[in-house]
CSV table of C-alpha atoms in Angstrom, one decimal:
chain,number,residue,atom,x,y,z
A,1,UNK,CA,62.2,100.5,59.9
A,2,UNK,CA,65.9,100.8,60.9
A,3,UNK,CA,67.2,102.5,63.9
A,4,UNK,CA,68.7,105.1,61.6
A,5,UNK,CA,65.2,106.3,61.0
A,6,UNK,CA,64.3,106.7,64.6
A,7,UNK,CA,65.1,109.7,66.9
A,8,UNK,CA,64.9,109.3,70.6
A,9,UNK,CA,63.0,111.9,72.7
A,10,UNK,CA,64.2,113.1,76.1
A,11,UNK,CA,62.3,110.3,77.9
A,12,UNK,CA,63.7,107.6,75.7
A,13,UNK,CA,60.6,107.3,73.4
A,14,UNK,CA,61.3,106.5,69.8
A,15,UNK,CA,59.7,108.4,66.9
A,16,UNK,CA,59.3,107.3,63.3
A,17,UNK,CA,61.0,110.0,61.3
A,18,UNK,CA,59.8,108.5,57.9
A,19,UNK,CA,56.2,109.1,59.0
A,20,UNK,CA,56.9,112.6,60.4
A,21,UNK,CA,59.8,113.9,58.4
A,22,UNK,CA,57.8,116.5,56.4
A,23,UNK,CA,56.4,118.1,59.6
A,24,UNK,CA,59.9,118.1,61.2
A,25,UNK,CA,61.5,119.6,58.2
A,26,UNK,CA,58.9,122.3,57.9
A,27,UNK,CA,59.4,123.2,61.5
A,28,UNK,CA,63.2,123.3,61.2
A,29,UNK,CA,63.2,125.3,58.0
A,30,UNK,CA,61.6,128.1,59.9
A,31,UNK,CA,64.3,128.2,62.6
A,32,UNK,CA,67.0,129.9,60.6
A,33,UNK,CA,68.1,130.9,57.1
A,34,UNK,CA,71.5,129.2,57.2
A,35,UNK,CA,73.2,126.3,59.0
A,36,UNK,CA,75.5,128.8,60.6
A,37,UNK,CA,72.6,130.8,62.0
A,38,UNK,CA,71.3,127.6,63.5
A,39,UNK,CA,74.6,126.7,65.1
A,40,UNK,CA,74.9,130.1,66.7
A,41,UNK,CA,71.7,129.5,68.6
A,42,UNK,CA,73.2,126.4,70.2
A,43,UNK,CA,76.8,127.4,70.8
A,44,UNK,CA,76.5,126.7,74.5
A,45,UNK,CA,75.6,123.0,73.7
A,46,UNK,CA,78.8,122.5,71.6
A,47,UNK,CA,81.9,121.9,73.8
A,48,UNK,CA,84.6,124.6,73.3
A,49,UNK,CA,87.1,122.0,74.4
A,50,UNK,CA,86.4,120.2,71.1
A,51,UNK,CA,85.4,123.0,68.7
A,52,UNK,CA,86.5,126.5,69.7
A,53,UNK,CA,88.6,129.5,68.9
A,54,UNK,CA,89.5,129.9,65.2
A,55,UNK,CA,88.0,126.5,64.5
A,56,UNK,CA,84.6,127.6,65.7
A,57,UNK,CA,84.9,131.0,63.9
A,58,UNK,CA,85.7,129.3,60.6
A,59,UNK,CA,82.9,126.8,61.1
A,60,UNK,CA,80.4,129.7,61.4
A,61,UNK,CA,81.9,131.5,58.5
A,62,UNK,CA,81.6,128.5,56.2
A,63,UNK,CA,78.1,127.4,57.4
A,64,UNK,CA,76.6,130.8,57.0
A,65,UNK,CA,76.9,130.1,53.3
A,66,UNK,CA,74.9,126.9,53.6
A,67,UNK,CA,71.1,126.8,53.4
A,68,UNK,CA,69.2,125.6,56.5
A,69,UNK,CA,67.8,122.7,54.5
A,70,UNK,CA,71.1,120.9,55.0
A,71,UNK,CA,70.6,120.7,58.8
A,72,UNK,CA,66.9,119.8,59.2
A,73,UNK,CA,67.6,116.1,59.5
A,74,UNK,CA,70.4,116.6,62.1
A,75,UNK,CA,74.1,117.2,61.5
A,76,UNK,CA,77.3,115.9,62.7
A,77,UNK,CA,81.0,116.8,63.3
A,78,UNK,CA,84.2,114.9,62.5
A,79,UNK,CA,86.3,115.8,65.5
A,80,UNK,CA,90.1,115.0,65.3
A,81,UNK,CA,91.0,113.6,68.7
A,82,UNK,CA,94.8,113.2,68.0
A,83,UNK,CA,95.4,116.9,67.2
A,84,UNK,CA,95.3,119.9,69.6
A,85,UNK,CA,93.4,122.2,67.1
A,86,UNK,CA,89.9,122.8,68.3
A,87,UNK,CA,88.2,122.2,64.9
A,88,UNK,CA,85.9,119.8,63.2
A,89,UNK,CA,84.5,119.0,59.8
A,90,UNK,CA,80.8,119.2,59.2
A,91,UNK,CA,78.5,116.4,58.0
A,92,UNK,CA,74.9,117.0,56.8
A,93,UNK,CA,72.3,114.7,55.2
A,94,UNK,CA,69.6,114.9,52.6
A,95,UNK,CA,67.0,112.3,51.7
A,96,UNK,CA,65.7,112.0,48.2
A,97,UNK,CA,62.1,113.1,47.8
A,98,UNK,CA,62.1,115.1,51.1
A,99,UNK,CA,61.0,118.7,51.6
A,100,UNK,CA,64.6,119.7,52.5
A,101,UNK,CA,66.0,118.2,49.4
A,102,UNK,CA,63.6,120.2,47.3
A,103,UNK,CA,64.6,123.3,49.2
A,104,UNK,CA,68.3,122.6,48.7
A,105,UNK,CA,67.8,122.0,45.0
A,106,UNK,CA,65.9,125.3,44.7
A,107,UNK,CA,68.8,127.0,46.5
A,108,UNK,CA,71.3,125.4,44.1
A,109,UNK,CA,69.4,126.7,41.1
A,110,UNK,CA,69.4,130.2,42.6
A,111,UNK,CA,73.2,130.0,43.1
A,112,UNK,CA,74.4,128.6,39.7
A,113,UNK,CA,77.9,130.2,40.1
A,114,UNK,CA,78.6,128.3,43.4
A,115,UNK,CA,80.9,125.5,42.4
A,116,UNK,CA,80.5,123.7,45.8
A,117,UNK,CA,77.0,122.6,44.9
A,118,UNK,CA,77.7,121.1,41.5
A,119,UNK,CA,78.6,117.5,42.5
A,120,UNK,CA,75.8,117.3,45.1
A,121,UNK,CA,73.2,118.7,42.7
A,122,UNK,CA,74.3,116.2,40.0
A,123,UNK,CA,74.1,113.3,42.4
A,124,UNK,CA,70.6,114.2,43.6
A,125,UNK,CA,69.4,114.3,40.0
A,126,UNK,CA,70.9,110.8,39.4
A,127,UNK,CA,69.2,109.5,42.6
A,128,UNK,CA,65.8,110.5,41.1
A,129,UNK,CA,66.4,108.0,38.3
A,130,UNK,CA,64.4,104.9,39.3
A,131,UNK,CA,67.0,102.5,38.0
A,132,UNK,CA,69.7,103.8,40.4
A,133,UNK,CA,67.4,103.7,43.4
A,134,UNK,CA,66.2,100.2,42.5
A,135,UNK,CA,69.7,99.0,42.4
A,136,UNK,CA,71.1,100.6,45.5
A,137,UNK,CA,67.8,100.9,47.5
A,138,UNK,CA,69.0,103.9,49.4
A,139,UNK,CA,67.8,107.5,49.3
A,140,UNK,CA,70.3,109.1,51.7
A,141,UNK,CA,73.0,111.5,50.5
A,142,UNK,CA,75.6,112.8,53.0
A,143,UNK,CA,77.7,115.9,52.3
A,144,UNK,CA,81.0,116.4,54.3
A,145,UNK,CA,82.5,119.9,54.4
A,146,UNK,CA,86.1,120.4,55.3
A,147,UNK,CA,86.5,123.1,57.9
A,148,UNK,CA,90.2,123.8,57.9
A,149,UNK,CA,91.6,127.1,59.4
A,150,UNK,CA,94.5,126.9,57.0
A,151,UNK,CA,92.3,126.9,54.0
A,152,UNK,CA,91.6,130.3,52.4
A,153,UNK,CA,89.2,131.4,49.7
A,154,UNK,CA,85.8,130.1,48.8
A,155,UNK,CA,84.1,127.1,50.5
A,156,UNK,CA,85.7,123.9,49.1
A,157,UNK,CA,83.5,121.4,47.4
A,158,UNK,CA,82.0,118.9,49.9
A,159,UNK,CA,82.6,115.2,49.9
A,160,UNK,CA,79.6,113.3,48.6
A,161,UNK,CA,78.5,109.9,50.0
A,162,UNK,CA,75.7,107.6,49.0
A,163,UNK,CA,74.3,105.2,51.6
A,164,UNK,CA,72.8,102.1,49.9
A,165,UNK,CA,70.3,99.9,51.6
A,166,UNK,CA,72.2,97.0,53.3
A,167,UNK,CA,70.3,94.2,51.6
A,168,UNK,CA,71.0,95.8,48.1
A,169,UNK,CA,74.8,95.7,48.5
A,170,UNK,CA,75.6,92.6,50.5
A,171,UNK,CA,77.2,89.4,49.3
A,172,UNK,CA,74.1,87.5,50.2
A,173,UNK,CA,73.0,87.9,46.6
A,174,UNK,CA,76.3,88.2,44.8
A,175,UNK,CA,75.1,89.3,41.4
A,176,UNK,CA,72.5,91.9,42.6
A,177,UNK,CA,74.8,93.1,45.4
A,178,UNK,CA,77.8,93.7,43.0
A,179,UNK,CA,75.4,95.5,40.5
A,180,UNK,CA,74.2,97.7,43.3
A,181,UNK,CA,77.8,98.5,44.4
A,182,UNK,CA,78.8,99.3,40.9
A,183,UNK,CA,75.7,101.5,40.4
A,184,UNK,CA,76.5,103.5,43.5
A,185,UNK,CA,80.2,103.9,42.4
A,186,UNK,CA,79.2,105.0,38.9
A,187,UNK,CA,76.8,107.5,40.3
A,188,UNK,CA,79.4,109.0,42.7
A,189,UNK,CA,82.1,109.1,40.0
A,190,UNK,CA,79.7,110.7,37.5
A,191,UNK,CA,78.6,113.4,40.0
A,192,UNK,CA,82.3,114.1,40.7
A,193,UNK,CA,83.0,114.6,37.0
A,194,UNK,CA,84.9,111.4,36.0
A,195,UNK,CA,84.2,107.9,34.8
A,196,UNK,CA,85.4,104.7,36.5
A,197,UNK,CA,88.4,103.1,34.9
A,198,UNK,CA,88.7,99.3,34.4
A,199,UNK,CA,91.2,99.1,37.2
A,200,UNK,CA,88.7,100.8,39.6
A,201,UNK,CA,86.0,98.4,38.6
A,202,UNK,CA,88.4,95.4,39.1
A,203,UNK,CA,89.1,96.7,42.6
A,204,UNK,CA,85.4,97.1,43.4
A,205,UNK,CA,84.8,93.5,42.3
A,206,UNK,CA,87.8,92.3,44.4
A,207,UNK,CA,86.6,94.1,47.5
A,208,UNK,CA,83.1,92.7,47.1
A,209,UNK,CA,84.2,89.2,46.5
A,210,UNK,CA,86.3,89.3,49.7
A,211,UNK,CA,83.3,90.4,51.9
A,212,UNK,CA,82.2,87.8,54.5
A,213,UNK,CA,78.5,87.0,55.1
A,214,UNK,CA,76.8,89.5,57.3
A,215,UNK,CA,78.6,92.5,55.9
A,216,UNK,CA,77.4,95.1,53.4
A,217,UNK,CA,78.6,98.3,51.7
A,218,UNK,CA,78.0,101.1,54.2
A,219,UNK,CA,78.7,104.0,51.9
A,220,UNK,CA,80.3,105.0,48.6
A,221,UNK,CA,81.7,108.4,48.3
A,222,UNK,CA,84.3,110.8,47.0
A,223,UNK,CA,85.9,114.2,47.6
A,224,UNK,CA,85.8,115.8,44.2
A,225,UNK,CA,87.7,118.9,45.4
A,226,UNK,CA,90.7,116.7,46.5
A,227,UNK,CA,91.2,114.2,43.7
A,228,UNK,CA,89.4,111.6,41.6
A,229,UNK,CA,88.9,108.4,43.5
A,230,UNK,CA,86.4,106.6,45.7
A,231,UNK,CA,85.9,106.2,49.4
A,232,UNK,CA,84.3,102.9,50.3
A,233,UNK,CA,83.0,101.8,53.7
A,234,UNK,CA,82.3,98.1,54.4
A,235,UNK,CA,80.4,97.5,57.6
A,236,UNK,CA,79.0,94.7,59.7
A,237,UNK,CA,82.2,93.0,61.1
A,238,UNK,CA,81.2,91.4,64.4
A,239,UNK,CA,84.6,90.0,65.4
A,240,UNK,CA,88.2,91.2,65.1
A,241,UNK,CA,89.1,88.1,63.1
A,242,UNK,CA,86.2,88.8,60.7
A,243,UNK,CA,87.9,92.1,59.7
A,244,UNK,CA,91.5,90.8,59.7
A,245,UNK,CA,90.5,87.8,57.6
A,246,UNK,CA,88.8,90.1,55.2
A,247,UNK,CA,91.9,92.3,54.9
A,248,UNK,CA,94.0,89.2,54.1
A,249,UNK,CA,91.7,88.5,51.1
A,250,UNK,CA,92.1,92.1,49.8
A,251,UNK,CA,95.2,93.7,48.4
A,252,UNK,CA,95.5,96.3,51.1
A,253,UNK,CA,99.2,97.2,51.0
A,254,UNK,CA,99.9,97.1,54.7
A,255,UNK,CA,99.9,94.1,57.1
A,256,UNK,CA,96.5,93.0,58.5
A,257,UNK,CA,98.2,91.5,61.5
A,258,UNK,CA,99.2,95.1,62.6
A,259,UNK,CA,95.5,95.9,63.1
A,260,UNK,CA,94.7,92.7,65.0
A,261,UNK,CA,96.1,93.4,68.6
A,262,UNK,CA,94.1,96.5,69.3
A,263,UNK,CA,90.9,95.2,67.7
A,264,UNK,CA,91.2,91.9,69.7
A,265,UNK,CA,91.7,93.8,72.9
A,266,UNK,CA,88.7,96.0,72.3
A,267,UNK,CA,86.6,92.9,71.5
A,268,UNK,CA,87.7,91.3,74.8
A,269,UNK,CA,86.5,94.5,76.6
A,270,UNK,CA,83.2,94.4,74.7
A,271,UNK,CA,84.0,97.8,73.4
A,272,UNK,CA,82.0,97.5,70.2
A,273,UNK,CA,79.0,95.9,68.6
A,274,UNK,CA,80.4,95.9,65.1
A,275,UNK,CA,83.2,97.4,63.0
A,276,UNK,CA,83.5,99.1,59.6
A,277,UNK,CA,86.5,99.2,57.2
A,278,UNK,CA,87.2,102.3,55.1
A,279,UNK,CA,89.3,102.2,52.0
A,280,UNK,CA,90.5,104.7,49.4
A,281,UNK,CA,90.4,103.5,45.8
A,282,UNK,CA,92.5,106.0,43.8
A,283,UNK,CA,91.6,106.7,40.2
A,284,UNK,CA,94.4,104.4,39.0
A,285,UNK,CA,93.0,101.5,40.9
A,286,UNK,CA,94.4,99.5,43.8
A,287,UNK,CA,93.8,100.3,47.4
A,288,UNK,CA,95.3,103.3,49.2
A,289,UNK,CA,97.8,102.7,52.1
A,290,UNK,CA,95.4,104.1,54.8
A,291,UNK,CA,92.7,101.9,56.4
A,292,UNK,CA,90.0,103.5,58.6
A,293,UNK,CA,88.4,101.2,61.2
A,294,UNK,CA,85.2,102.6,62.7
A,295,UNK,CA,83.8,101.3,66.0
A,296,UNK,CA,80.1,101.3,66.7
A,297,UNK,CA,79.1,100.8,70.3
A,298,UNK,CA,75.6,99.6,69.5
A,299,UNK,CA,73.8,98.4,66.4
A,300,UNK,CA,71.5,101.4,66.4
A,301,UNK,CA,73.0,104.6,65.0
A,302,UNK,CA,71.7,107.3,67.3
A,303,UNK,CA,73.2,106.4,70.7
A,304,UNK,CA,72.7,109.4,73.0
A,305,UNK,CA,74.1,107.7,76.1
A,306,UNK,CA,77.9,107.8,76.7
A,307,UNK,CA,78.1,104.6,78.9
A,308,UNK,CA,78.3,102.3,75.8
A,309,UNK,CA,81.4,104.1,74.7
A,310,UNK,CA,83.3,104.0,78.0
A,311,UNK,CA,85.5,100.9,77.3
A,312,UNK,CA,86.5,102.2,73.8
A,313,UNK,CA,87.3,105.7,75.0
A,314,UNK,CA,89.3,104.2,77.9
A,315,UNK,CA,91.1,101.9,75.5
A,316,UNK,CA,92.0,104.7,73.1
A,317,UNK,CA,93.3,106.7,76.0
A,318,UNK,CA,95.4,103.9,77.5
A,319,UNK,CA,97.1,103.3,74.1
A,320,UNK,CA,97.8,107.1,73.8
A,321,UNK,CA,96.0,107.3,70.5
A,322,UNK,CA,94.2,110.6,71.3
A,323,UNK,CA,94.7,113.6,73.5
A,324,UNK,CA,93.5,113.1,77.1
A,325,UNK,CA,91.7,116.5,77.3
A,326,UNK,CA,89.7,115.8,74.1
A,327,UNK,CA,88.7,112.3,75.2
A,328,UNK,CA,87.6,113.7,78.5
A,329,UNK,CA,85.5,116.4,76.8
A,330,UNK,CA,84.0,113.8,74.5
A,331,UNK,CA,83.0,111.6,77.4
A,332,UNK,CA,81.5,114.4,79.5
A,333,UNK,CA,79.9,116.8,77.0
A,334,UNK,CA,78.6,115.0,74.0
A,335,UNK,CA,75.6,112.9,75.2
A,336,UNK,CA,72.0,113.3,76.3
A,337,UNK,CA,68.9,115.3,75.4
A,338,UNK,CA,67.5,118.5,76.7
A,339,UNK,CA,64.8,121.0,75.8
A,340,UNK,CA,66.1,124.5,75.0
A,341,UNK,CA,64.7,127.7,73.6
A,342,UNK,CA,65.5,128.2,69.9
A,343,UNK,CA,64.4,131.0,67.6
A,344,UNK,CA,61.0,131.7,68.9
A,345,UNK,CA,60.1,128.1,70.0
A,346,UNK,CA,61.2,125.3,72.3
A,347,UNK,CA,63.4,122.7,70.7
A,348,UNK,CA,64.8,119.4,71.7
A,349,UNK,CA,68.6,119.0,71.3
A,350,UNK,CA,69.9,115.4,71.2
A,351,UNK,CA,73.6,114.7,71.2
A,352,UNK,CA,75.6,111.6,71.0
A,353,UNK,CA,78.6,109.7,69.5
A,354,UNK,CA,77.8,108.1,66.2
A,355,UNK,CA,81.1,106.2,65.8
A,356,UNK,CA,84.8,106.5,66.5
A,357,UNK,CA,87.4,105.9,63.8
A,358,UNK,CA,91.0,105.0,63.9
A,359,UNK,CA,93.1,105.4,60.8
A,360,UNK,CA,95.9,102.9,60.3
A,361,UNK,CA,98.8,103.5,57.9
A,362,UNK,CA,101.3,100.7,57.9
A,363,UNK,CA,101.9,99.5,61.4
A,364,UNK,CA,100.7,102.7,63.1
A,365,UNK,CA,97.6,104.5,64.1
A,366,UNK,CA,97.9,107.9,62.6
A,367,UNK,CA,94.6,109.4,63.4
A,368,UNK,CA,91.8,109.1,65.9
A,369,UNK,CA,88.4,110.8,65.2
A,370,UNK,CA,85.1,111.0,66.9
A,371,UNK,CA,82.0,111.3,64.7
A,372,UNK,CA,79.4,113.0,66.9
A,373,UNK,CA,75.8,114.0,66.0
A,374,UNK,CA,73.3,116.7,66.9
A,375,UNK,CA,69.6,116.4,66.3
A,376,UNK,CA,67.6,119.6,66.8
A,377,UNK,CA,63.9,118.7,66.8
A,378,UNK,CA,60.6,120.2,68.0
A,379,UNK,CA,59.8,118.7,71.4
A,380,UNK,CA,57.4,115.7,70.8
A,381,UNK,CA,54.4,115.3,73.1
A,382,UNK,CA,56.2,112.6,75.0
A,383,UNK,CA,59.2,114.8,75.6
A,384,UNK,CA,57.2,117.8,76.4
A,385,UNK,CA,55.3,116.0,79.1
A,386,UNK,CA,58.2,114.0,80.5
A,387,UNK,CA,58.4,114.4,84.3
A,388,UNK,CA,54.9,115.8,84.7
């Protein structure tokens, strides 16, 4: 069982979500009818210094249209740290075969005229095919909703992201790993309404062949509402030189040496456990000019303490890559666990930083983003009795 499948209670006790997911989902499905209704219950736990004003109002407006089944396994926000706007995009997860996924699919069938559900519904049906699951090994689907105050009209189609099992898409078994990578890419493209071209397949093969031992494909996704093309994350880089060496073996159009100084400094400060590289593969092939580099403070994914992030947050601030007020709010308001009253019952709210991403374009860092998570869970016996 991976750390991604463990939640941590208020007293630090782990819980196996795979064994208890159905009970948790059933409990959470009764808490609200929509994601927006759930968010309203916990407004005081979401820092207005990060999400506030029109950004918060639009977040509620958008999420009131989303069924509660999208938030039963936790949710997250992509918070831009380099811009003054107090807004964030929303990320939610579904697991194939779960109660929440069945609930969401029923909701999609009941809303056939909602175009924002089409790609996700297609992908869930593809994930039910045993051949796809066997090749990629993963059952997690992430949906990312753009929450942009400048956007008017209906809810835009969400980004769709598959999360293959690490051992199914690593270079350890080059043939099986590439097949899994291609299967995930085909599934995402098919759900988005297009077929991969030969140039895209060539780029996928080139990326895979450049991956060093110990790395794997973290996610394969797309934003069908924006344009055809894939979003690929490759994760597991332990050292700065591992990532820069990998970039040199790809055809990323910028200079890998431009990325090296900051990564090396953060490595010296012990500011990360591992890194991930994010690429765009446009429909015409090649790699896009932007490179995302995600920093993970620990190998486990649900880090509710802020201390492991201090060196990275300080480093980002010292290099003036993000706004000081937002970095301060991130460090002081997005961590820990507490029991609070929800809709008719006590709930446990766990918050933390999942990862921090810098987006390089050419020789410059153009964006700095924090990916924060919120887990809203029934208080487990260990949490309920902590401190007695």
